[in-house]
PDB file of C-alpha atoms in Angstrom:
ATOM      1  CA  UNK D   1     -69.292-106.292  24.138  1.00 44.00           C
ATOM      2  CA  UNK D   2     -72.430-107.933  22.648  1.00 45.00           C
ATOM      3  CA  UNK D   3     -74.499-106.685  25.561  1.00 43.00           C
ATOM      4  CA  UNK D   4     -73.348-103.145  24.940  1.00 48.00           C
ATOM      5  CA  UNK D   5     -74.236-103.373  21.256  1.00 50.00           C
ATOM      6  CA  UNK D   6     -77.690-104.771  22.114  1.00 49.00           C
ATOM      7  CA  UNK D   7     -78.462-101.917  24.480  1.00 46.00           C
ATOM      8  CA  UNK D   8     -77.139 -99.442  21.897  1.00 45.00           C
ATOM      9  CA  UNK D   9     -79.415-100.922  19.224  1.00 46.00           C
ATOM     10  CA  UNK D  10     -82.420-100.626  21.529  1.00 49.00           C
ATOM     11  CA  UNK D  11     -81.715 -96.966  22.279  1.00 51.00           C
ATOM     12  CA  UNK D  12     -80.778 -95.864  18.764  1.00 51.00           C
ATOM     13  CA  UNK D  13     -82.641 -96.190  15.520  1.00 56.00           C
ATOM     14  CA  UNK D  14     -80.926 -97.490  12.391  1.00 58.00           C
ATOM     15  CA  UNK D  15     -80.393 -93.947  11.087  1.00 57.00           C
ATOM     16  CA  UNK D  16     -78.986 -92.801  14.436  1.00 56.00           C
ATOM     17  CA  UNK D  17     -76.689 -95.825  14.539  1.00 50.00           C
ATOM     18  CA  UNK D  18     -75.315 -95.060  11.066  1.00 52.00           C
ATOM     19  CA  UNK D  19     -74.688 -91.468  12.077  1.00 56.00           C
ATOM     20  CA  UNK D  20     -72.919 -92.658  15.242  1.00 54.00           C
ATOM     21  CA  UNK D  21     -70.668 -95.069  13.333  1.00 52.00           C
ATOM     22  CA  UNK D  22     -69.867 -92.407  10.723  1.00 59.00           C
ATOM     23  CA  UNK D  23     -68.917 -89.947  13.478  1.00 54.00           C
ATOM     24  CA  UNK D  24     -66.639 -92.528  15.117  1.00 51.00           C
ATOM     25  CA  UNK D  25     -64.889 -93.280  11.805  1.00 53.00           C
ATOM     26  CA  UNK D  26     -64.299 -89.563  11.183  1.00 53.00           C
ATOM     27  CA  UNK D  27     -62.838 -89.211  14.686  1.00 52.00           C
ATOM     28  CA  UNK D  28     -60.396 -92.060  14.004  1.00 48.00           C
ATOM     29  CA  UNK D  29     -59.357 -90.487  10.676  1.00 47.00           C
ATOM     30  CA  UNK D  30     -58.720 -87.110  12.343  1.00 45.00           C
ATOM     31  CA  UNK D  31     -56.657 -88.739  15.081  1.00 49.00           C
ATOM     32  CA  UNK D  32     -54.576 -90.635  12.528  1.00 48.00           C
ATOM     33  CA  UNK D  33     -53.986 -87.420  10.595  1.00 50.00           C
ATOM     34  CA  UNK D  34     -52.735 -85.722  13.767  1.00 49.00           C
ATOM     35  CA  UNK D  35     -50.256 -88.524  14.355  1.00 54.00           C
ATOM     36  CA  UNK D  36     -48.976 -88.388  10.782  1.00 59.00           C
ATOM     37  CA  UNK D  37     -46.167 -85.833  10.240  1.00 62.00           C
ATOM     38  CA  UNK D  38     -46.201 -83.943   6.981  1.00 73.00           C
ATOM     39  CA  UNK D  39     -42.974 -84.826   5.071  1.00 73.00           C
ATOM     40  CA  UNK D  40     -42.657 -81.295   3.698  1.00 76.00           C
ATOM     41  CA  UNK D  41     -42.976 -79.819   7.183  1.00 80.00           C
ATOM     42  CA  UNK D  42     -40.403 -82.299   8.497  1.00 82.00           C
ATOM     43  CA  UNK D  43     -37.965 -81.281   5.742  1.00 80.00           C
ATOM     44  CA  UNK D  44     -38.437 -77.617   6.640  1.00 83.00           C
ATOM     45  CA  UNK D  45     -37.759 -78.354  10.317  1.00 84.00           C
ATOM     46  CA  UNK D  46     -34.583 -80.317   9.503  1.00 86.00           C
ATOM     47  CA  UNK D  47     -33.334 -77.686   7.055  1.00 84.00           C
ATOM     48  CA  UNK D  48     -34.090 -74.861   9.488  1.00 86.00           C
ATOM     49  CA  UNK D  49     -32.203 -76.667  12.249  1.00 88.00           C
ATOM     50  CA  UNK D  50     -29.173 -77.079   9.986  1.00 88.00           C
ATOM     51  CA  UNK D  51     -29.215 -73.378   9.112  1.00 88.00           C
ATOM     52  CA  UNK D  52     -29.406 -72.421  12.805  1.00 90.00           C
ATOM     53  CA  UNK D  53     -26.488 -74.722  13.660  1.00 89.00           C
ATOM     54  CA  UNK D  54     -24.432 -73.260  10.793  1.00 86.00           C
ATOM     55  CA  UNK D  55     -25.076 -69.705  11.989  1.00 88.00           C
ATOM     56  CA  UNK D  56     -24.199 -70.606  15.591  1.00 87.00           C
ATOM     57  CA  UNK D  57     -20.993 -72.264  14.392  1.00 82.00           C
ATOM     58  CA  UNK D  58     -20.006 -69.152  12.427  1.00 83.00           C
ATOM     59  CA  UNK D  59     -20.679 -66.976  15.474  1.00 82.00           C
ATOM     60  CA  UNK D  60     -18.590 -69.280  17.667  1.00 77.00           C
ATOM     61  CA  UNK D  61     -15.705 -69.261  15.185  1.00 76.00           C
ATOM     62  CA  UNK D  62     -15.801 -65.454  15.000  1.00 77.00           C
ATOM     63  CA  UNK D  63     -15.240 -65.034  18.744  1.00 74.00           C
ATOM     64  CA  UNK D  64     -11.457 -65.738  18.643  1.00 71.00           C
ATOM     65  CA  UNK D  65     -11.066 -62.899  16.130  1.00 71.00           C
ATOM     66  CA  UNK D  66     -12.901 -60.542  18.469  1.00 72.00           C
ATOM     67  CA  UNK D  67     -10.881 -61.692  21.480  1.00 68.00           C
ATOM     68  CA  UNK D  68      -7.706 -63.711  20.934  1.00 65.00           C
ATOM     69  CA  UNK D  69      -7.917 -65.049  24.484  1.00 65.00           C
ATOM     70  CA  UNK D  70     -11.470 -66.368  24.082  1.00 65.00           C
ATOM     71  CA  UNK D  71     -10.598 -70.044  23.570  1.00 63.00           C
ATOM     72  CA  UNK D  72      -7.777 -69.831  26.099  1.00 63.00           C
ATOM     73  CA  UNK D  73     -10.158 -68.483  28.739  1.00 60.00           C
ATOM     74  CA  UNK D  74     -12.920 -70.995  27.931  1.00 62.00           C
ATOM     75  CA  UNK D  75     -11.000 -74.177  27.118  1.00 64.00           C
ATOM     76  CA  UNK D  76      -7.629 -73.423  28.695  1.00 65.00           C
ATOM     77  CA  UNK D  77      -5.785 -73.516  25.374  1.00 73.00           C
ATOM     78  CA  UNK D  78      -5.716 -71.968  21.911  1.00 79.00           C
ATOM     79  CA  UNK D  79      -3.997 -72.547  18.584  1.00 82.00           C
ATOM     80  CA  UNK D  80      -1.189 -70.308  17.314  1.00 84.00           C
ATOM     81  CA  UNK D  81       1.631 -70.416  14.796  1.00 85.00           C
ATOM     82  CA  UNK D  82       4.920 -70.946  16.595  1.00 88.00           C
ATOM     83  CA  UNK D  83       8.549 -71.452  15.631  1.00 89.00           C
ATOM     84  CA  UNK D  84       9.701 -74.603  17.378  1.00 86.00           C
ATOM     85  CA  UNK D  85      12.971 -74.612  19.284  1.00 86.00           C
ATOM     86  CA  UNK D  86      14.578 -77.502  17.400  1.00 79.00           C
ATOM     87  CA  UNK D  87      15.790 -75.278  14.537  1.00 82.00           C
ATOM     88  CA  UNK D  88      18.981 -73.429  13.775  1.00 77.00           C
ATOM     89  CA  UNK D  89      18.646 -69.667  14.161  1.00 76.00           C
ATOM     90  CA  UNK D  90      20.806 -68.975  11.084  1.00 74.00           C
ATOM     91  CA  UNK D  91      18.682 -71.142   8.769  1.00 75.00           C
ATOM     92  CA  UNK D  92      15.215 -70.684   7.293  1.00 80.00           C
ATOM     93  CA  UNK D  93      12.841 -71.040  10.215  1.00 82.00           C
ATOM     94  CA  UNK D  94       9.536 -72.846   9.807  1.00 84.00           C
ATOM     95  CA  UNK D  95       6.411 -72.104  11.829  1.00 84.00           C
ATOM     96  CA  UNK D  96       3.708 -74.652  12.617  1.00 86.00           C
ATOM     97  CA  UNK D  97       0.284 -74.567  14.213  1.00 87.00           C
ATOM     98  CA  UNK D  98       0.604 -75.676  17.830  1.00 85.00           C
ATOM     99  CA  UNK D  99      -1.625 -75.789  20.861  1.00 84.00           C
ATOM    100  CA  UNK D 100      -0.800 -73.176  23.478  1.00 83.00           C
ATOM    101  CA  UNK D 101      -1.986 -74.065  26.979  1.00 83.00           C
ATOM    102  CA  UNK D 102      -2.367 -71.795  29.972  1.00 80.00           C
ATOM    103  CA  UNK D 103      -0.105 -72.595  32.909  1.00 81.00           C
ATOM    104  CA  UNK D 104       0.775 -71.691  36.449  1.00 86.00           C
ATOM    105  CA  UNK D 105       3.895 -69.677  35.660  1.00 89.00           C
ATOM    106  CA  UNK D 106       5.209 -69.935  39.195  1.00 88.00           C
ATOM    107  CA  UNK D 107       5.291 -73.725  38.757  1.00 87.00           C
ATOM    108  CA  UNK D 108       7.623 -73.567  35.726  1.00 90.00           C
ATOM    109  CA  UNK D 109      10.846 -75.487  36.108  1.00 90.00           C
ATOM    110  CA  UNK D 110      14.059 -75.853  34.051  1.00 92.00           C
ATOM    111  CA  UNK D 111      13.393 -77.861  30.886  1.00 90.00           C
ATOM    112  CA  UNK D 112       9.827 -76.643  30.369  1.00 90.00           C
ATOM    113  CA  UNK D 113       9.142 -75.157  26.968  1.00 90.00           C
ATOM    114  CA  UNK D 114       7.037 -72.016  26.794  1.00 92.00           C
ATOM    115  CA  UNK D 115       5.921 -69.668  24.040  1.00 91.00           C
ATOM    116  CA  UNK D 116       7.012 -66.035  23.865  1.00 91.00           C
ATOM    117  CA  UNK D 117       5.601 -63.630  21.279  1.00 88.00           C
ATOM    118  CA  UNK D 118       7.700 -61.411  19.040  1.00 84.00           C
ATOM    119  CA  UNK D 119      11.169 -62.794  19.740  1.00 82.00           C
ATOM    120  CA  UNK D 120      13.838 -61.137  17.533  1.00 77.00           C
ATOM    121  CA  UNK D 121      11.346 -58.452  16.517  1.00 74.00           C
ATOM    122  CA  UNK D 122       8.875 -60.432  14.410  1.00 78.00           C
ATOM    123  CA  UNK D 123       5.193 -61.300  14.708  1.00 80.00           C
ATOM    124  CA  UNK D 124       5.399 -64.977  15.609  1.00 83.00           C
ATOM    125  CA  UNK D 125       5.405 -67.075  18.742  1.00 89.00           C
ATOM    126  CA  UNK D 126       8.725 -68.659  19.654  1.00 91.00           C
ATOM    127  CA  UNK D 127       9.287 -71.768  21.675  1.00 91.00           C
ATOM    128  CA  UNK D 128      11.993 -71.257  24.291  1.00 92.00           C
ATOM    129  CA  UNK D 129      13.332 -73.541  27.015  1.00 92.00           C
ATOM    130  CA  UNK D 130      13.165 -72.418  30.622  1.00 93.00           C
ATOM    131  CA  UNK D 131      16.561 -72.353  32.355  1.00 94.00           C
ATOM    132  CA  UNK D 132      15.555 -70.669  35.606  1.00 93.00           C
ATOM    133  CA  UNK D 133      12.348 -69.422  37.203  1.00 94.00           C
ATOM    134  CA  UNK D 134      12.574 -66.457  39.552  1.00 92.00           C
ATOM    135  CA  UNK D 135       9.223 -66.413  41.339  1.00 91.00           C
ATOM    136  CA  UNK D 136      10.247 -63.399  43.439  1.00 90.00           C
ATOM    137  CA  UNK D 137      10.752 -61.071  40.458  1.00 91.00           C
ATOM    138  CA  UNK D 138       8.235 -63.068  38.363  1.00 92.00           C
ATOM    139  CA  UNK D 139      10.721 -63.642  35.571  1.00 93.00           C
ATOM    140  CA  UNK D 140      12.138 -66.656  33.781  1.00 94.00           C
ATOM    141  CA  UNK D 141      15.479 -67.084  32.066  1.00 95.00           C
ATOM    142  CA  UNK D 142      15.124 -68.991  28.818  1.00 94.00           C
ATOM    143  CA  UNK D 143      16.880 -69.727  25.526  1.00 92.00           C
ATOM    144  CA  UNK D 144      15.897 -70.547  21.971  1.00 90.00           C
ATOM    145  CA  UNK D 145      19.239 -71.638  20.518  1.00 86.00           C
ATOM    146  CA  UNK D 146      20.901 -72.914  23.702  1.00 85.00           C
ATOM    147  CA  UNK D 147      23.451 -70.085  23.371  1.00 86.00           C
ATOM    148  CA  UNK D 148      21.729 -66.756  23.906  1.00 87.00           C
ATOM    149  CA  UNK D 149      19.884 -66.378  27.203  1.00 90.00           C
ATOM    150  CA  UNK D 150      17.117 -63.870  27.770  1.00 91.00           C
ATOM    151  CA  UNK D 151      14.928 -62.959  30.699  1.00 93.00           C
ATOM    152  CA  UNK D 152      11.167 -62.718  30.237  1.00 93.00           C
ATOM    153  CA  UNK D 153       8.524 -61.471  32.628  1.00 92.00           C
ATOM    154  CA  UNK D 154       5.511 -63.612  33.387  1.00 91.00           C
ATOM    155  CA  UNK D 155       3.380 -61.257  31.289  1.00 89.00           C
ATOM    156  CA  UNK D 156       5.525 -61.982  28.223  1.00 90.00           C
ATOM    157  CA  UNK D 157       4.990 -65.724  28.506  1.00 90.00           C
ATOM    158  CA  UNK D 158       1.832 -66.613  26.573  1.00 85.00           C
ATOM    159  CA  UNK D 159       1.654 -70.237  27.688  1.00 85.00           C
ATOM    160  CA  UNK D 160       3.345 -73.579  27.472  1.00 84.00           C
ATOM    161  CA  UNK D 161       3.966 -75.507  24.261  1.00 79.00           C
ATOM    162  CA  UNK D 162       1.675 -78.559  24.413  1.00 78.00           C
ATOM    163  CA  UNK D 163       1.807 -80.352  21.070  1.00 76.00           C
ATOM    164  CA  UNK D 164       1.500 -79.883  17.345  1.00 80.00           C
ATOM    165  CA  UNK D 165      -2.060 -79.295  16.191  1.00 78.00           C
ATOM    166  CA  UNK D 166      -3.966 -82.055  14.425  1.00 79.00           C
ATOM    167  CA  UNK D 167      -6.125 -81.468  11.351  1.00 81.00           C
ATOM    168  CA  UNK D 168      -8.997 -80.132  13.492  1.00 77.00           C
ATOM    169  CA  UNK D 169      -6.671 -77.675  15.224  1.00 77.00           C
ATOM    170  CA  UNK D 170      -5.235 -76.494  11.902  1.00 80.00           C
ATOM    171  CA  UNK D 171      -8.764 -75.972  10.546  1.00 77.00           C
ATOM    172  CA  UNK D 172      -9.803 -74.106  13.682  1.00 77.00           C
ATOM    173  CA  UNK D 173      -6.779 -71.820  13.542  1.00 79.00           C
ATOM    174  CA  UNK D 174      -7.258 -71.149   9.819  1.00 78.00           C
ATOM    175  CA  UNK D 175     -10.923 -70.297  10.380  1.00 76.00           C
ATOM    176  CA  UNK D 176      -9.957 -67.841  13.129  1.00 75.00           C
ATOM    177  CA  UNK D 177      -8.096 -65.636  10.616  1.00 78.00           C
ATOM    178  CA  UNK D 178     -10.042 -63.090   8.510  1.00 80.00           C
ATOM    179  CA  UNK D 179      -9.274 -64.815   5.201  1.00 81.00           C
ATOM    180  CA  UNK D 180     -10.025 -68.255   6.624  1.00 80.00           C
ATOM    181  CA  UNK D 181     -13.263 -67.035   8.180  1.00 82.00           C
ATOM    182  CA  UNK D 182     -14.479 -65.609   4.867  1.00 87.00           C
ATOM    183  CA  UNK D 183     -13.639 -68.933   3.202  1.00 84.00           C
ATOM    184  CA  UNK D 184     -15.607 -70.742   5.905  1.00 84.00           C
ATOM    185  CA  UNK D 185     -18.637 -68.495   5.338  1.00 88.00           C
ATOM    186  CA  UNK D 186     -18.555 -69.311   1.620  1.00 90.00           C
ATOM    187  CA  UNK D 187     -18.219 -73.028   2.402  1.00 87.00           C
ATOM    188  CA  UNK D 188     -21.177 -72.938   4.812  1.00 87.00           C
ATOM    189  CA  UNK D 189     -23.299 -71.073   2.263  1.00 90.00           C
ATOM    190  CA  UNK D 190     -22.403 -73.610  -0.436  1.00 91.00           C
ATOM    191  CA  UNK D 191     -23.314 -76.553   1.808  1.00 89.00           C
ATOM    192  CA  UNK D 192     -26.656 -74.970   2.751  1.00 88.00           C
ATOM    193  CA  UNK D 193     -27.401 -74.254  -0.924  1.00 88.00           C
ATOM    194  CA  UNK D 194     -26.673 -77.871  -1.898  1.00 88.00           C
ATOM    195  CA  UNK D 195     -28.829 -79.189   0.959  1.00 86.00           C
ATOM    196  CA  UNK D 196     -31.683 -76.887  -0.043  1.00 84.00           C
ATOM    197  CA  UNK D 197     -31.439 -78.041  -3.637  1.00 84.00           C
ATOM    198  CA  UNK D 198     -31.411 -81.733  -2.690  1.00 83.00           C
ATOM    199  CA  UNK D 199     -34.234 -81.460  -0.138  1.00 81.00           C
ATOM    200  CA  UNK D 200     -36.575 -79.111  -2.033  1.00 79.00           C
ATOM    201  CA  UNK D 201     -35.696 -79.583  -5.708  1.00 76.00           C
ATOM    202  CA  UNK D 202     -39.022 -81.355  -6.479  1.00 60.00           C
ATOM    203  CA  UNK D 203     -41.015 -78.533  -4.885  1.00 55.00           C
ATOM    204  CA  UNK D 204     -39.007 -75.892  -6.747  1.00 51.00           C
ATOM    205  CA  UNK D 205     -39.549 -77.749 -10.012  1.00 54.00           C
ATOM    206  CA  UNK D 206     -43.321 -77.888  -9.456  1.00 49.00           C
ATOM    207  CA  UNK D 207     -43.453 -74.168  -8.672  1.00 52.00           C
ATOM    208  CA  UNK D 208     -41.406 -73.418 -11.786  1.00 55.00           C
ATOM    209  CA  UNK D 209     -43.685 -75.548 -13.982  1.00 52.00           C
ATOM    210  CA  UNK D 210     -46.779 -73.852 -12.551  1.00 51.00           C
ATOM    211  CA  UNK D 211     -45.243 -70.457 -13.268  1.00 56.00           C
ATOM    212  CA  UNK D 212     -44.476 -71.454 -16.874  1.00 58.00           C
ATOM    213  CA  UNK D 213     -48.046 -72.686 -17.374  1.00 53.00           C
ATOM    214  CA  UNK D 214     -49.391 -69.273 -16.341  1.00 55.00           C
TER     215      UNK D 214
END
C-alpha cells in the first residue's frame, strides 16, 4: 500500500494528486447516492402496488357475477344460499350461505345430501337427501322432508352440500352480488384514500402551503 502511494507521488504532482483524490471522493459519493433509495419514490412504489392489488382483487371478485360457475370451475366449489334439509316445510324456512362442491354424480349413494335449485318454485337452492341413484337414466330420487319423493336429473343437481360457510365465505358470497360488489368498491376506494392521506399528507400540505404563498 505504501509502495503504491510512493510511486503515485513520484508520477503525480501535488495539484494532480489533489485532483485525483477529489475525483475519487466524488465517485464514492455518487455510488452511495445510487445505493440510497429515495423515501418518496419508495412510498409511490408501495402505494402503486397496493392500488394494483386492489384493482386485481375487484376484477377477480367480479368474475363470479359474469359467470356463476367461475369459482366452481376453478376451485371446484362456490358459495350459494341454500335452505338446509333439517327444517319443517310448513314453518318459516331459513337460508344460509353454504359451500357447494362439484361431484361425480354417478358416485352418489343413499344418504348423500345434494343441492337442487328452485325446489317448490322459488329462487333458492334446496338441500335434499339422495334415496336412490339411477346411473342408467342419470337420475336420482331424493327428498327434502322425508315424506315427498322427487326425481331429479343429473343436470338439475348443482353439487353436493359441503359445509356452512365461514366469515370469509360469507364475505365472498356477499361481494359476488351486485349490491355487495358496489359496497366493496366503495370500501376499497375508502381504504386507498386513507392510505394516500397517511402516506402523502406531508407532501400535500407543502404543496398547499406553496400554493397559498403564491
